[in-house]
């Protein structure tokens, strides 16, 4: 049998967690921090647990340089719950606000807009969807911001997704969209879903109203979601348009230090270790970003050197450093799902797992989160070359 950790795992989410963190958690399950009680059992009201929550928040604040006027909330329900939380918390009873603007770049931003539509269906507010990419003759192109039909003064916020996990589309930097909105004269609060590139590059937190990220992509296990919320958005005089369930209420989570009800204790403990690991191992987000770009470039290089055997559907400027998505193409230019199946099977035979693209789009997806090591990426690159050579005649 292959020793378990010889497997290199490239799953998109739940995704790889650093082995050091898994080992510590293994011990914690039986006896957490010397309390004699396991992390799955410990009371969230115990002094030790509350101290750990505080430490987790401080680690994240220092890593991301989060200003004090922002609340850091640990919530449950995943990124999907945040799709609703954003609408419920930010849309207020304000007759001047007629829309919510959603910049659509792929599957997750589209799902978020659908959730907004569902929640606002019986109100007179409109969900204004703005497509960020045009597709003509199979080629994707970024639309010109002057063509965006932004609502400006009449929107409660502008929403976008910084990294589309399924499609492999990432904004060139976390300032990219805020800069464009500024240039368009749009001052509405910006809400961003950073689920799959959180802690992979520096973020100028002050440019955002809300940043949220579900843990199981780049920093922990499923079950916990971080929301970073500018506090002045929580204290506006106008009451929310729709009632907010307490489990999604940013104000309640802020006041209770994310301890309004029982939090996902063990998941948060894992995040704590991951934050610590990032600090010791990489130091800063600038360094993490360099490494992430280096890892991704190994694979994008393989794609561009493959004479069209591998094809990235994404314009180079928007190719994600976290989720490298590509198709396998035959000499006649047609996508070859049977070769993609063979690719995934052969890769698994070599201990390279989690490479199948999302079921909604097909193809191959290599997720290169922080826990994925450079030598593991090199193994995929070597495999891609040998697979392309083997099929050179097709
Ligand atoms: C995975 C993902 C989500 C959904 O997260 P869940 O925890 O499954 O609800 C939302 N947005 C992005 C960008 C994601 O990658």
PDB file of C-alpha atoms and ligand atoms in Angstrom, residues 12-14 77-83 107-109 111-112 159 161-166 193-197 212-217 221-225 323 365 369, ligand 1:
ATOM      1  CA  UNK A  12     -10.415  22.300  -5.016  1.00  0.00           C
ATOM      2  CA  UNK A  13     -12.290  22.093  -1.727  1.00  0.00           C
ATOM      3  CA  UNK A  14     -12.242  20.583   0.764  1.00  0.00           C
ATOM      4  CA  UNK A  77     -22.810  27.904   6.779  1.00  0.00           C
ATOM      5  CA  UNK A  78     -19.959  28.262   4.299  1.00  0.00           C
ATOM      6  CA  UNK A  79     -19.582  30.720   1.461  1.00  0.00           C
ATOM      7  CA  UNK A  80     -23.145  29.902   0.477  1.00  0.00           C
ATOM      8  CA  UNK A  81     -24.533  31.268   3.755  1.00  0.00           C
ATOM      9  CA  UNK A  82     -22.555  34.461   3.100  1.00  0.00           C
ATOM     10  CA  UNK A  83     -24.345  34.890  -0.246  1.00  0.00           C
ATOM     11  CA  UNK A 107     -20.032  30.136 -11.413  1.00  0.00           C
ATOM     12  CA  UNK A 108     -19.723  31.432  -7.855  1.00  0.00           C
ATOM     13  CA  UNK A 109     -20.563  35.080  -8.542  1.00  0.00           C
ATOM     14  CA  UNK A 111     -24.707  31.675  -7.652  1.00  0.00           C
ATOM     15  CA  UNK A 112     -24.398  34.650  -5.309  1.00  0.00           C
ATOM     16  CA  UNK A 159     -20.405  42.430  -5.336  1.00  0.00           C
ATOM     17  CA  UNK A 161     -15.696  37.183  -6.729  1.00  0.00           C
ATOM     18  CA  UNK A 162     -11.891  37.577  -6.661  1.00  0.00           C
ATOM     19  CA  UNK A 163     -11.154  34.012  -7.748  1.00  0.00           C
ATOM     20  CA  UNK A 164     -13.653  31.799  -9.547  1.00  0.00           C
ATOM     21  CA  UNK A 165     -12.702  28.377  -8.202  1.00  0.00           C
ATOM     22  CA  UNK A 166     -14.635  26.398 -10.801  1.00  0.00           C
ATOM     23  CA  UNK A 193     -15.908  36.649  -2.156  1.00  0.00           C
ATOM     24  CA  UNK A 194     -12.261  35.643  -1.601  1.00  0.00           C
ATOM     25  CA  UNK A 195     -13.037  32.048  -0.672  1.00  0.00           C
ATOM     26  CA  UNK A 196     -10.467  30.375  -2.871  1.00  0.00           C
ATOM     27  CA  UNK A 197      -7.655  32.934  -2.846  1.00  0.00           C
ATOM     28  CA  UNK A 212     -15.656  36.792   3.111  1.00  0.00           C
ATOM     29  CA  UNK A 213     -14.063  33.390   2.613  1.00  0.00           C
ATOM     30  CA  UNK A 214     -15.116  29.838   3.330  1.00  0.00           C
ATOM     31  CA  UNK A 215     -12.267  27.981   5.042  1.00  0.00           C
ATOM     32  CA  UNK A 216     -12.078  24.726   3.155  1.00  0.00           C
ATOM     33  CA  UNK A 217     -10.333  26.113   0.090  1.00  0.00           C
ATOM     34  CA  UNK A 221     -11.744  22.541   7.096  1.00  0.00           C
ATOM     35  CA  UNK A 222     -15.328  23.047   5.926  1.00  0.00           C
ATOM     36  CA  UNK A 223     -17.670  24.407   8.565  1.00  0.00           C
ATOM     37  CA  UNK A 224     -16.246  27.828   9.215  1.00  0.00           C
ATOM     38  CA  UNK A 225     -16.356  31.006   7.169  1.00  0.00           C
ATOM     39  CA  UNK A 323      -7.027  26.851  -9.616  1.00  0.00           C
ATOM     40  CA  UNK A 365      -8.360  21.500 -12.548  1.00  0.00           C
ATOM     41  CA  UNK A 369      -3.463  26.292  -2.436  1.00  0.00           C
TER      42      UNK A 369
HETATM   43  C1  LIG B   1     -16.489  26.944  -2.486  1.00  0.00           C
HETATM   44  C2  LIG B   1     -16.865  28.331  -2.773  1.00  0.00           C
HETATM   45  C3  LIG B   1     -18.051  28.893  -2.278  1.00  0.00           C
HETATM   46  C4  LIG B   1     -19.072  28.093  -1.515  1.00  0.00           C
HETATM   47  O1  LIG B   1     -18.593  27.679  -0.278  1.00  0.00           O
HETATM   48  P1  LIG B   1     -19.378  26.601   0.600  1.00  0.00           P
HETATM   49  O2  LIG B   1     -18.564  26.564   1.854  1.00  0.00           O
HETATM   50  O3  LIG B   1     -19.402  25.315  -0.150  1.00  0.00           O
HETATM   51  O4  LIG B   1     -20.746  27.131   0.822  1.00  0.00           O
HETATM   52  C5  LIG B   1     -18.312  30.216  -2.561  1.00  0.00           C
HETATM   53  N1  LIG B   1     -17.458  30.958  -3.285  1.00  0.00           N
HETATM   54  C6  LIG B   1     -16.312  30.459  -3.778  1.00  0.00           C
HETATM   55  C7  LIG B   1     -15.396  31.327  -4.569  1.00  0.00           C
HETATM   56  C8  LIG B   1     -15.974  29.127  -3.525  1.00  0.00           C
HETATM   57  O5  LIG B   1     -14.828  28.631  -4.018  1.00  0.00           O
END
